[in-house]
mmCIF file of C-alpha atoms in Angstrom:
data_model
loop_
_atom_site.group_PDB
_atom_site.id
_atom_site.type_symbol
_atom_site.label_atom_id
_atom_site.label_comp_id
_atom_site.label_asym_id
_atom_site.label_seq_id
_atom_site.Cartn_x
_atom_site.Cartn_y
_atom_site.Cartn_z
ATOM 1 C CA MET A 257 2.195 9.884 -17.603
ATOM 2 C CA GLN A 258 2.935 13.246 -19.224
ATOM 3 C CA ARG A 259 2.606 14.996 -15.891
ATOM 4 C CA LEU A 260 4.944 12.460 -14.325
ATOM 5 C CA LEU A 261 7.746 12.655 -16.873
ATOM 6 C CA PHE A 262 7.606 16.043 -18.613
ATOM 7 C CA PRO A 263 8.556 18.338 -15.664
ATOM 8 C CA PRO A 264 11.825 16.476 -15.020
ATOM 9 C CA LEU A 265 12.537 16.450 -18.774
ATOM 10 C CA LYS A 266 11.924 20.202 -18.943
ATOM 11 C CA ALA A 267 14.349 20.675 -16.103
ATOM 12 C CA LEU A 268 16.818 18.579 -18.029
ATOM 13 C CA MET A 269 16.342 20.604 -21.226
ATOM 14 C CA GLY A 270 17.340 23.757 -19.406
ATOM 15 C CA SER A 271 20.282 22.235 -17.560
ATOM 16 C CA PRO A 272 23.939 22.703 -18.495
ATOM 17 C CA CYS A 273 24.202 18.934 -18.940
ATOM 18 C CA LEU A 274 22.135 18.994 -22.144
ATOM 19 C CA ARG A 275 24.039 21.939 -23.595
ATOM 20 C CA LEU A 276 27.195 19.890 -23.221
ATOM 21 C CA LEU A 277 25.662 17.283 -25.532
ATOM 22 C CA ALA A 278 25.832 19.632 -28.498
ATOM 23 C CA PRO A 279 28.846 19.158 -30.790
ATOM 24 C CA ARG A 280 31.586 21.561 -29.809
ATOM 25 C CA ALA A 281 33.416 23.295 -32.585
ATOM 26 C CA ALA A 282 37.157 22.976 -32.542
ATOM 27 C CA PRO A 283 38.980 26.133 -31.442
ATOM 28 C CA ARG A 284 39.667 28.537 -34.291
ATOM 29 C CA SER A 285 43.088 29.527 -35.411
ATOM 30 C CA GLN A 286 44.700 32.579 -33.953
ATOM 31 C CA CYS A 287 45.033 34.346 -37.311
ATOM 32 C CA GLY A 288 41.892 36.373 -36.782
ATOM 33 C CA CYS A 289 40.281 35.366 -40.060
ATOM 34 C CA ARG A 290 36.771 33.919 -40.349
ATOM 35 C CA CYS A 291 37.722 31.058 -42.581
ATOM 36 C CA GLY A 292 36.318 28.513 -40.144
ATOM 37 C CA ILE A 293 39.369 26.340 -40.236
ATOM 38 C CA GLY A 294 39.652 24.582 -36.863
ATOM 39 C CA ILE A 295 42.581 23.183 -35.035
ATOM 40 C CA PRO A 296 42.529 19.376 -35.012
ATOM 41 C CA LEU A 297 41.687 17.818 -31.660
ATOM 42 C CA ARG A 298 44.430 16.084 -29.765
ATOM 43 C CA PRO A 299 44.213 12.283 -29.398
ATOM 44 C CA GLY A 300 41.970 11.366 -26.455
ATOM 45 C CA GLN A 301 40.115 14.726 -26.574
ATOM 46 C CA TYR A 302 36.355 14.465 -27.265
ATOM 47 C CA SER A 303 33.991 17.154 -28.378
ATOM 48 C CA THR A 304 30.792 15.815 -26.740
ATOM 49 C CA ILE A 305 29.771 13.926 -23.646
ATOM 50 C CA SER A 306 28.116 11.316 -25.845
ATOM 51 C CA GLU A 307 31.473 10.548 -27.424
ATOM 52 C CA VAL A 308 32.941 10.109 -23.948
ATOM 53 C CA ALA A 309 30.078 7.796 -23.062
ATOM 54 C CA LEU A 310 30.556 5.754 -26.208
ATOM 55 C CA GLN A 311 34.290 5.540 -25.596
ATOM 56 C CA SER A 312 33.653 4.220 -22.066
ATOM 57 C CA GLY A 313 31.028 1.745 -23.273
ATOM 58 C CA ARG A 314 27.982 3.698 -22.060
ATOM 59 C CA GLY A 315 25.346 4.848 -24.482
ATOM 60 C CA THR A 316 23.235 6.981 -22.144
ATOM 61 C CA VAL A 317 23.681 10.009 -19.934
ATOM 62 C CA SER A 318 22.136 10.057 -16.460
ATOM 63 C CA LEU A 319 19.564 12.645 -15.493
ATOM 64 C CA PRO A 320 20.637 15.316 -13.035
ATOM 65 C CA SER A 321 20.133 13.994 -9.508
ATOM 66 C CA LYS A 322 17.185 16.275 -8.612
ATOM 67 C CA ALA A 323 15.297 15.491 -11.812
ATOM 68 C CA ALA A 324 15.924 11.767 -11.343
ATOM 69 C CA GLU A 325 14.666 11.980 -7.751
ATOM 70 C CA ARG A 326 11.432 13.586 -8.946
ATOM 71 C CA VAL A 327 10.876 10.845 -11.533
ATOM 72 C CA VAL A 328 11.579 8.072 -9.018
ATOM 73 C CA GLY A 329 9.431 9.797 -6.371
ATOM 74 C CA ARG A 330 6.456 10.064 -8.703
ATOM 75 C CA TRP A 331 6.897 6.457 -9.787
ATOM 76 C CA LEU A 332 6.774 5.288 -6.159
ATOM 77 C CA LEU A 333 3.746 7.508 -5.554
ATOM 78 C CA VAL A 334 1.941 5.726 -8.395
ATOM 79 C CA CYS A 335 3.092 2.366 -6.994
ATOM 80 C CA SER A 336 1.699 3.189 -3.561
ATOM 81 C CA GLY A 337 -1.599 4.066 -5.264
ATOM 82 C CA THR A 338 -1.714 0.658 -6.940
ATOM 83 C CA VAL A 339 -1.075 -1.021 -3.573
ATOM 84 C CA ALA A 340 -3.911 1.007 -2.033
ATOM 85 C CA GLY A 341 -6.167 -0.181 -4.850
ATOM 86 C CA ALA A 342 -5.174 -3.791 -4.150
ATOM 87 C CA VAL A 343 -5.958 -3.405 -0.442
ATOM 88 C CA ILE A 344 -9.361 -1.858 -1.153
ATOM 89 C CA LEU A 345 -10.211 -4.473 -3.782
ATOM 90 C CA GLY A 346 -9.087 -7.219 -1.417
ATOM 91 C CA GLY A 347 -11.381 -5.833 1.267
ATOM 92 C CA VAL A 348 -14.345 -5.881 -1.118
ATOM 93 C CA THR A 349 -13.432 -9.433 -2.130
ATOM 94 C CA ARG A 350 -13.517 -10.471 1.526
ATOM 95 C CA LEU A 351 -16.804 -8.631 2.187
ATOM 96 C CA THR A 352 -18.507 -10.337 -0.768
ATOM 97 C CA GLU A 353 -17.100 -13.740 0.347
ATOM 98 C CA SER A 354 -15.423 -14.207 -3.026
ATOM 99 C CA GLY A 355 -11.896 -15.057 -1.941
ATOM 100 C CA LEU A 356 -12.261 -18.856 -2.130
ATOM 101 C CA SER A 357 -13.881 -19.023 -5.574
ATOM 102 C CA MET A 358 -10.579 -19.698 -7.405
ATOM 103 C CA VAL A 359 -9.270 -22.942 -5.958
ATOM 104 C CA ASP A 360 -5.839 -23.071 -7.619
ATOM 105 C CA TRP A 361 -3.038 -20.660 -8.401
ATOM 106 C CA HIS A 362 -1.002 -20.292 -11.604
ATOM 107 C CA LEU A 363 1.095 -17.243 -12.361
ATOM 108 C CA ILE A 364 0.424 -17.187 -16.123
ATOM 109 C CA LYS A 365 -2.239 -19.791 -16.866
ATOM 110 C CA GLU A 366 -4.987 -18.221 -14.759
ATOM 111 C CA MET A 367 -4.625 -14.841 -16.471
ATOM 112 C CA LYS A 368 -7.018 -16.105 -19.157
ATOM 113 C CA PRO A 369 -10.558 -16.398 -17.728
ATOM 114 C CA PRO A 370 -13.026 -19.065 -18.883
ATOM 115 C CA THR A 371 -14.745 -18.104 -22.125
ATOM 116 C CA SER A 372 -17.003 -21.003 -23.117
ATOM 117 C CA GLN A 373 -19.848 -22.640 -21.236
ATOM 118 C CA GLU A 374 -17.818 -25.837 -20.907
ATOM 119 C CA GLU A 375 -14.887 -23.986 -19.322
ATOM 120 C CA TRP A 376 -17.181 -22.236 -16.819
ATOM 121 C CA GLU A 377 -18.840 -25.502 -15.855
ATOM 122 C CA ALA A 378 -15.443 -27.146 -15.361
ATOM 123 C CA GLU A 379 -14.353 -24.249 -13.123
ATOM 124 C CA PHE A 380 -17.612 -24.465 -11.172
ATOM 125 C CA GLN A 381 -17.145 -28.206 -10.676
ATOM 126 C CA LYS A 382 -13.686 -27.603 -9.180
ATOM 127 C CA TYR A 383 -15.219 -25.115 -6.733
ATOM 128 C CA GLN A 384 -17.931 -27.627 -5.739
ATOM 129 C CA GLN A 385 -15.276 -29.997 -4.374
ATOM 130 C CA PHE A 386 -14.273 -27.624 -1.570
ATOM 131 C CA PRO A 387 -15.839 -26.871 1.841
ATOM 132 C CA GLU A 388 -17.253 -23.413 1.057
ATOM 133 C CA PHE A 389 -19.610 -24.820 -1.571
ATOM 134 C CA LYS A 390 -20.518 -27.911 0.437
ATOM 135 C CA ILE A 391 -21.318 -26.044 3.666
ATOM 136 C CA LEU A 392 -22.240 -22.481 2.692
ATOM 137 C CA ASN A 393 -23.047 -22.220 -1.026
ATOM 138 C CA HIS A 394 -24.485 -25.644 -1.888
ATOM 139 C CA ASP A 395 -27.435 -24.000 -3.696
ATOM 140 C CA MET A 396 -25.327 -21.514 -5.676
ATOM 141 C CA THR A 397 -26.054 -21.131 -9.393
ATOM 142 C CA LEU A 398 -23.468 -20.765 -12.139
ATOM 143 C CA ALA A 399 -24.364 -17.087 -12.592
ATOM 144 C CA GLU A 400 -23.755 -16.427 -8.895
ATOM 145 C CA PHE A 401 -20.476 -18.303 -9.081
ATOM 146 C CA LYS A 402 -19.337 -16.149 -11.991
ATOM 147 C CA PHE A 403 -19.770 -13.021 -9.854
ATOM 148 C CA ILE A 404 -17.607 -14.202 -6.962
ATOM 149 C CA TRP A 405 -15.092 -15.730 -9.392
ATOM 150 C CA TYR A 406 -14.641 -12.438 -11.222
ATOM 151 C CA MET A 407 -14.225 -10.605 -7.907
ATOM 152 C CA GLU A 408 -11.311 -12.850 -6.929
ATOM 153 C CA TYR A 409 -9.956 -12.806 -10.493
ATOM 154 C CA SER A 410 -9.886 -9.005 -10.550
ATOM 155 C CA HIS A 411 -8.029 -8.963 -7.228
ATOM 156 C CA ARG A 412 -5.416 -11.400 -8.504
ATOM 157 C CA MET A 413 -4.957 -9.548 -11.808
ATOM 158 C CA TRP A 414 -4.608 -6.270 -9.944
ATOM 159 C CA GLY A 415 -1.903 -7.909 -7.841
ATOM 160 C CA ARG A 416 0.010 -8.804 -10.997
ATOM 161 C CA LEU A 417 -0.367 -5.208 -12.180
ATOM 162 C CA VAL A 418 1.155 -4.053 -8.892
ATOM 163 C CA GLY A 419 4.115 -6.375 -9.456
ATOM 164 C CA LEU A 420 4.703 -5.022 -12.961
ATOM 165 C CA ALA A 421 4.364 -1.426 -11.716
ATOM 166 C CA TYR A 422 7.254 -2.046 -9.330
ATOM 167 C CA ILE A 423 9.581 -4.412 -11.180
ATOM 168 C CA LEU A 424 9.629 -3.067 -14.760
ATOM 169 C CA PRO A 425 10.292 0.626 -13.946
ATOM 170 C CA ALA A 426 12.783 -0.419 -11.259
ATOM 171 C CA ALA A 427 14.806 -2.348 -13.832
ATOM 172 C CA TYR A 428 14.639 0.599 -16.236
ATOM 173 C CA PHE A 429 15.729 3.193 -13.656
ATOM 174 C CA TRP A 430 18.507 0.909 -12.440
ATOM 175 C CA ARG A 431 19.849 0.520 -15.973
ATOM 176 C CA LYS A 432 19.655 4.259 -16.604
ATOM 177 C CA GLY A 433 21.570 5.021 -13.428
ATOM 178 C CA TRP A 434 18.755 7.096 -11.897
ATOM 179 C CA LEU A 435 18.894 5.295 -8.528
ATOM 180 C CA SER A 436 21.359 6.274 -5.833
ATOM 181 C CA HIS A 437 23.182 3.616 -3.837
ATOM 182 C CA ASN A 438 20.747 3.869 -0.910
ATOM 183 C CA MET A 439 17.736 3.959 -3.221
ATOM 184 C CA LYS A 440 18.833 0.728 -4.927
ATOM 185 C CA GLY A 441 18.594 -1.080 -1.599
ATOM 186 C CA ARG A 442 15.128 0.324 -0.937
ATOM 187 C CA VAL A 443 13.868 -0.565 -4.403
ATOM 188 C CA LEU A 444 15.191 -4.112 -4.108
ATOM 189 C CA ALA A 445 13.422 -4.491 -0.764
ATOM 190 C CA LEU A 446 10.144 -3.143 -2.199
ATOM 191 C CA CYS A 447 10.264 -5.479 -5.204
ATOM 192 C CA GLY A 448 11.055 -8.421 -2.933
ATOM 193 C CA LEU A 449 8.121 -7.509 -0.700
ATOM 194 C CA VAL A 450 5.802 -7.415 -3.732
ATOM 195 C CA CYS A 451 6.780 -10.979 -4.668
ATOM 196 C CA PHE A 452 6.430 -12.138 -1.066
ATOM 197 C CA GLN A 453 2.980 -10.540 -0.918
ATOM 198 C CA GLY A 454 1.747 -12.593 -3.867
ATOM 199 C CA LEU A 455 2.944 -15.866 -2.344
ATOM 200 C CA LEU A 456 1.455 -14.932 1.021
ATOM 201 C CA GLY A 457 -1.898 -14.284 -0.636
ATOM 202 C CA TRP A 458 -2.090 -17.826 -1.992
ATOM 203 C CA TYR A 459 -0.883 -19.224 1.349
ATOM 204 C CA MET A 460 -3.818 -17.389 2.945
ATOM 205 C CA VAL A 461 -6.365 -18.716 0.427
ATOM 206 C CA LYS A 462 -5.177 -22.307 0.951
ATOM 207 C CA SER A 463 -6.193 -22.103 4.611
ATOM 208 C CA GLY A 464 -9.821 -21.652 3.543
ATOM 209 C CA LEU A 465 -9.753 -24.572 1.117
ATOM 210 C CA GLU A 466 -8.654 -27.177 3.643
ATOM 211 C CA GLU A 467 -11.109 -29.792 4.905
ATOM 212 C CA LYS A 468 -11.731 -29.495 8.680
ATOM 213 C CA PRO A 469 -13.778 -32.534 9.775
ATOM 214 C CA ASP A 470 -13.910 -31.472 13.438
ATOM 215 C CA SER A 471 -15.216 -27.972 12.648
ATOM 216 C CA HIS A 472 -18.814 -27.000 11.923
ATOM 217 C CA ASP A 473 -17.965 -23.340 11.376
ATOM 218 C CA ILE A 474 -18.381 -21.463 8.094
ATOM 219 C CA PRO A 475 -15.304 -22.052 5.887
ATOM 220 C CA ARG A 476 -13.052 -18.997 5.968
ATOM 221 C CA VAL A 477 -9.396 -18.189 5.634
ATOM 222 C CA SER A 478 -7.203 -18.129 8.723
ATOM 223 C CA GLN A 479 -7.411 -14.769 10.457
ATOM 224 C CA TYR A 480 -3.691 -15.051 11.211
ATOM 225 C CA ARG A 481 -2.807 -15.424 7.539
ATOM 226 C CA LEU A 482 -5.274 -12.697 6.596
ATOM 227 C CA ALA A 483 -3.600 -10.342 9.080
ATOM 228 C CA ALA A 484 -0.172 -11.270 7.703
ATOM 229 C CA HIS A 485 -1.372 -10.638 4.139
ATOM 230 C CA LEU A 486 -2.880 -7.269 5.033
ATOM 231 C CA GLY A 487 0.069 -6.344 7.246
ATOM 232 C CA SER A 488 2.621 -6.959 4.513
ATOM 233 C CA ALA A 489 0.498 -4.923 2.083
ATOM 234 C CA LEU A 490 0.362 -2.046 4.566
ATOM 235 C CA VAL A 491 4.140 -2.218 5.078
ATOM 236 C CA LEU A 492 4.639 -2.117 1.301
ATOM 237 C CA TYR A 493 2.229 0.811 1.001
ATOM 238 C CA CYS A 494 3.794 2.799 3.841
ATOM 239 C CA ALA A 495 7.363 2.183 2.665
ATOM 240 C CA SER A 496 6.539 3.234 -0.897
ATOM 241 C CA LEU A 497 4.598 6.319 0.155
ATOM 242 C CA TRP A 498 7.201 7.391 2.733
ATOM 243 C CA THR A 499 10.039 7.082 0.199
ATOM 244 C CA SER A 500 7.998 8.976 -2.392
ATOM 245 C CA LEU A 501 7.206 11.829 0.002
ATOM 246 C CA SER A 502 10.843 11.995 1.096
ATOM 247 C CA LEU A 503 11.868 12.515 -2.536
ATOM 248 C CA LEU A 504 9.088 14.883 -3.606
ATOM 249 C CA LEU A 505 8.432 17.141 -0.617
ATOM 250 C CA PRO A 506 11.108 19.721 0.209
ATOM 251 C CA GLN A 507 12.216 19.554 3.832
ATOM 252 C CA HIS A 508 11.426 22.401 6.209
ATOM 253 C CA LYS A 509 14.339 23.862 8.133
ATOM 254 C CA LEU A 510 12.621 23.853 11.499
ATOM 255 C CA PRO A 511 14.406 24.949 14.695
ATOM 256 C CA GLU A 512 15.279 21.832 16.702
ATOM 257 C CA THR A 513 13.492 22.765 19.919
ATOM 258 C CA ARG A 514 12.360 20.433 22.702
ATOM 259 C CA GLN A 515 8.720 20.989 21.711
ATOM 260 C CA LEU A 516 9.414 19.992 18.110
ATOM 261 C CA LEU A 517 11.244 16.875 19.270
ATOM 262 C CA TRP A 518 8.249 15.832 21.384
ATOM 263 C CA LEU A 519 5.865 16.585 18.513
ATOM 264 C CA ARG A 520 7.923 14.478 16.114
ATOM 265 C CA ARG A 521 8.046 11.530 18.519
ATOM 266 C CA PHE A 522 4.338 11.815 19.249
ATOM 267 C CA ALA A 523 3.582 11.865 15.506
ATOM 268 C CA HIS A 524 5.623 8.676 15.045
ATOM 269 C CA GLY A 525 3.808 6.952 17.906
ATOM 270 C CA THR A 526 0.403 8.054 16.619
ATOM 271 C CA THR A 527 1.182 6.735 13.136
ATOM 272 C CA GLY A 528 2.152 3.388 14.659
ATOM 273 C CA LEU A 529 -1.135 3.323 16.551
ATOM 274 C CA VAL A 530 -3.102 4.020 13.351
ATOM 275 C CA PHE A 531 -1.205 1.187 11.641
ATOM 276 C CA LEU A 532 -1.999 -1.221 14.498
ATOM 277 C CA THR A 533 -5.693 -0.257 14.418
ATOM 278 C CA ALA A 534 -5.857 -0.930 10.681
ATOM 279 C CA LEU A 535 -4.115 -4.274 11.164
ATOM 280 C CA SER A 536 -6.582 -5.283 13.886
ATOM 281 C CA GLY A 537 -9.310 -4.840 11.278
ATOM 282 C CA ALA A 538 -7.976 -7.988 9.593
ATOM 283 C CA PHE A 539 -8.936 -10.047 12.653
ATOM 284 C CA VAL A 540 -12.367 -8.373 12.690
ATOM 285 C CA ALA A 541 -12.869 -9.311 9.027
ATOM 286 C CA GLY A 542 -11.403 -12.792 9.388
ATOM 287 C CA LEU A 543 -13.726 -13.737 12.279
ATOM 288 C CA ASP A 544 -16.771 -11.723 11.119
ATOM 289 C CA ALA A 545 -16.474 -9.972 14.459
ATOM 290 C CA GLY A 546 -18.379 -6.958 13.181
ATOM 291 C CA LEU A 547 -21.592 -8.987 13.458
ATOM 292 C CA VAL A 548 -21.480 -10.017 17.127
ATOM 293 C CA TYR A 549 -22.357 -6.767 18.951
ATOM 294 C CA ASN A 550 -24.039 -4.237 16.673
ATOM 295 C CA SER A 551 -24.491 -1.463 19.208
ATOM 296 C CA PHE A 552 -22.477 1.543 20.338
ATOM 297 C CA PRO A 553 -21.082 2.783 22.681
ATOM 298 C CA LYS A 554 -22.059 -0.252 24.780
ATOM 299 C CA MET A 555 -21.617 -3.820 23.601
ATOM 300 C CA GLY A 556 -25.105 -5.131 24.075
ATOM 301 C CA GLU A 557 -26.337 -4.097 27.514
ATOM 302 C CA SER A 558 -22.927 -3.658 29.133
ATOM 303 C CA TRP A 559 -19.706 -1.723 28.641
ATOM 304 C CA ILE A 560 -17.614 -4.857 29.023
ATOM 305 C CA PRO A 561 -19.319 -8.020 27.690
ATOM 306 C CA GLU A 562 -19.232 -11.193 29.756
ATOM 307 C CA ASP A 563 -17.833 -13.428 26.986
ATOM 308 C CA LEU A 564 -14.525 -11.599 26.569
ATOM 309 C CA PHE A 565 -12.518 -14.476 28.062
ATOM 310 C CA THR A 566 -14.412 -17.510 26.820
ATOM 311 C CA PHE A 567 -11.399 -19.348 25.395
ATOM 312 C CA SER A 568 -8.539 -20.921 27.268
ATOM 313 C CA PRO A 569 -5.714 -20.049 27.532
ATOM 314 C CA ILE A 570 -6.628 -16.389 27.905
ATOM 315 C CA LEU A 571 -4.288 -15.186 25.161
ATOM 316 C CA ARG A 572 -6.347 -17.061 22.543
ATOM 317 C CA ASN A 573 -9.209 -14.640 23.112
ATOM 318 C CA VAL A 574 -7.170 -11.736 21.715
ATOM 319 C CA PHE A 575 -6.927 -13.376 18.282
ATOM 320 C CA GLU A 576 -9.713 -15.980 18.120
ATOM 321 C CA ASN A 577 -12.652 -14.731 20.199
ATOM 322 C CA PRO A 578 -14.869 -12.495 17.987
ATOM 323 C CA THR A 579 -16.129 -10.558 21.020
ATOM 324 C CA MET A 580 -12.621 -9.758 22.246
ATOM 325 C CA VAL A 581 -11.453 -8.926 18.704
ATOM 326 C CA GLN A 582 -14.255 -6.386 18.261
ATOM 327 C CA PHE A 583 -13.627 -4.989 21.741
ATOM 328 C CA ASP A 584 -9.904 -4.545 20.965
ATOM 329 C CA HIS A 585 -10.681 -2.846 17.652
ATOM 330 C CA ARG A 586 -13.010 -0.407 19.412
ATOM 331 C CA ILE A 587 -10.394 0.415 22.056
ATOM 332 C CA LEU A 588 -7.673 0.888 19.448
ATOM 333 C CA GLY A 589 -9.938 3.137 17.373
ATOM 334 C CA ILE A 590 -10.860 5.318 20.341
ATOM 335 C CA THR A 591 -7.210 5.503 21.418
ATOM 336 C CA SER A 592 -6.135 6.469 17.913
ATOM 337 C CA VAL A 593 -8.606 9.318 17.579
ATOM 338 C CA THR A 594 -7.688 10.554 21.062
ATOM 339 C CA ALA A 595 -3.995 10.541 20.161
ATOM 340 C CA ILE A 596 -4.660 12.355 16.871
ATOM 341 C CA THR A 597 -6.684 15.001 18.703
ATOM 342 C CA ALA A 598 -3.850 15.522 21.196
ATOM 343 C CA LEU A 599 -1.345 15.655 18.334
ATOM 344 C CA TYR A 600 -3.368 18.364 16.599
ATOM 345 C CA PHE A 601 -3.571 20.598 19.661
ATOM 346 C CA LEU A 602 0.110 20.023 20.391
ATOM 347 C CA SER A 603 0.968 21.150 16.852
ATOM 348 C CA ARG A 604 -1.028 24.344 17.398
ATOM 349 C CA ARG A 605 1.365 25.384 20.160
ATOM 350 C CA ILE A 606 4.401 25.319 17.870
ATOM 351 C CA PRO A 607 5.103 27.702 14.960
ATOM 352 C CA LEU A 608 4.955 25.402 11.935
ATOM 353 C CA PRO A 609 4.849 25.966 8.167
ATOM 354 C CA ARG A 610 1.451 26.259 6.535
ATOM 355 C CA ARG A 611 1.735 22.882 4.780
ATOM 356 C CA THR A 612 2.526 21.117 8.059
ATOM 357 C CA LYS A 613 -0.471 22.721 9.775
ATOM 358 C CA MET A 614 -2.648 21.593 6.867
ATOM 359 C CA ALA A 615 -1.456 18.002 7.320
ATOM 360 C CA ALA A 616 -2.300 18.053 11.041
ATOM 361 C CA ALA A 617 -5.773 19.518 10.398
ATOM 362 C CA THR A 618 -6.483 16.979 7.626
ATOM 363 C CA LEU A 619 -5.433 14.130 9.911
ATOM 364 C CA LEU A 620 -7.846 15.326 12.613
ATOM 365 C CA ALA A 621 -10.764 15.640 10.171
ATOM 366 C CA LEU A 622 -10.128 12.194 8.680
ATOM 367 C CA ALA A 623 -9.874 10.606 12.133
ATOM 368 C CA TYR A 624 -13.358 11.718 13.170
ATOM 369 C CA THR A 625 -14.752 10.819 9.749
ATOM 370 C CA GLN A 626 -13.277 7.331 10.131
ATOM 371 C CA VAL A 627 -14.833 6.951 13.589
ATOM 372 C CA GLY A 628 -18.215 7.931 12.146
ATOM 373 C CA LEU A 629 -17.849 5.413 9.328
ATOM 374 C CA GLY A 630 -16.878 2.672 11.765
ATOM 375 C CA ILE A 631 -19.835 3.272 14.064
ATOM 376 C CA SER A 632 -22.244 3.448 11.103
ATOM 377 C CA THR A 633 -20.863 0.195 9.682
ATOM 378 C CA LEU A 634 -21.375 -1.512 13.029
ATOM 379 C CA LEU A 635 -24.908 -0.232 13.641
ATOM 380 C CA MET A 636 -26.058 -1.119 10.110
ATOM 381 C CA TYR A 637 -24.755 -4.706 10.316
ATOM 382 C CA VAL A 638 -21.767 -4.241 8.002
ATOM 383 C CA PRO A 639 -23.225 -3.340 4.591
ATOM 384 C CA THR A 640 -20.614 -3.924 1.906
ATOM 385 C CA PRO A 641 -20.420 -0.354 0.466
ATOM 386 C CA LEU A 642 -20.122 1.243 3.905
ATOM 387 C CA ALA A 643 -17.660 -1.349 5.197
ATOM 388 C CA ALA A 644 -15.487 -0.914 2.088
ATOM 389 C CA THR A 645 -15.512 2.850 2.627
ATOM 390 C CA HIS A 646 -14.464 2.325 6.240
ATOM 391 C CA GLN A 647 -11.573 0.137 5.131
ATOM 392 C CA SER A 648 -10.532 2.736 2.560
ATOM 393 C CA GLY A 649 -10.667 5.400 5.264
ATOM 394 C CA SER A 650 -8.021 3.571 7.273
ATOM 395 C CA LEU A 651 -5.643 3.835 4.300
ATOM 396 C CA ALA A 652 -6.413 7.525 3.904
ATOM 397 C CA LEU A 653 -5.772 8.102 7.611
ATOM 398 C CA LEU A 654 -2.474 6.239 7.438
ATOM 399 C CA SER A 655 -1.460 8.243 4.360
ATOM 400 C CA VAL A 656 -2.022 11.607 6.027
ATOM 401 C CA ALA A 657 -0.200 10.434 9.158
ATOM 402 C CA LEU A 658 2.806 9.596 6.969
ATOM 403 C CA TRP A 659 2.478 12.987 5.282
ATOM 404 C CA LEU A 660 2.651 14.718 8.662
ATOM 405 C CA MET A 661 5.669 12.606 9.655
ATOM 406 C CA SER A 662 7.349 13.626 6.419
ATOM 407 C CA GLU A 663 6.674 17.284 7.166
ATOM 408 C CA LEU A 664 8.306 16.953 10.583
ATOM 409 C CA ARG A 665 11.338 14.912 9.558
ATOM 410 C CA ARG A 666 14.748 16.140 10.627
ATOM 411 C CA VAL A 667 16.885 17.929 8.034
ATOM 412 C CA PRO A 668 20.186 16.041 7.649
ATOM 413 C CA LYS A 669 23.262 18.046 8.502
#
């Protein structure tokens, strides 16, 4: 917190604005003596800015615009970190099959976990009434239930922390006048998206609690709702990080050549491809598609498996057939790393600042690391630690892609 707030305050201490806050002595008489007798101020003339503020009904003075931008930028950087933590924790919750352990949702009431044996048994009895216990975990003990319950509880509490990290500082900065007109609109959209994300999370969980008499499959949440929940979290993360980088990183005055224009467009397209690949991972997780063909580069004994188009109509296979979902995720991953490789070599042909070159090189290294993690996760039948690392790698890859986009952004005229 000191690192976040002290540099802007130091800049403020040295600015002319603060010196104006000091009481200003009234002008001395023209007699030349040192008697210290001042000329009375005229009505409506004020000796300090604070007096002007009090006269106009305002008790505070805004930070200089650059210092305020740094504070807001660092706040949004912290917020994007909390969203990344929520995504990672949500992935671990899904991998440990803990997401359906809390069968109701209360904004305030559920913040207090069970403490006595009677409360735990009552919570366990509520869980036993739903399909996951009846079909999958009918022999689960209370100690095992406590583990999955605390996993889901920690994810929900972290979500509330994310909401507070956005809403409380936003209200404070708004009141202090540290947000520009355009930034107010962005902050309102981000706070609205945080609230929507919480509601969407419960809407997703409800899909896994519903009784499905005609289905003999393992109870799980809808892959469509899971993808919507992850997608909205990724949008929130990207928007927060992009805004933060735009405020914190100074823009390079690059010559607007045709090569730079192509590089910028290609960087935008590559970032979109990385985002789509990460989003497709939600369908892989929702259908347990990582467990159907645990071989690479072939899927079983063939390059293109025979059960790609099992469902009818054909479009259903893209979102509901585990084989097709894994196949799509592989293709998107390979396409992404190919595009990142091309982007790196394209950036080498253009004179760019050192920081921009570092972003391109980091993106390339992370892309191949992510491919290695994905293949290892597949071959080892999706162990939780490795799969969670793979999911975290997608966020890291998306972050560096946004960093590179920020480095290449056009300087406004």
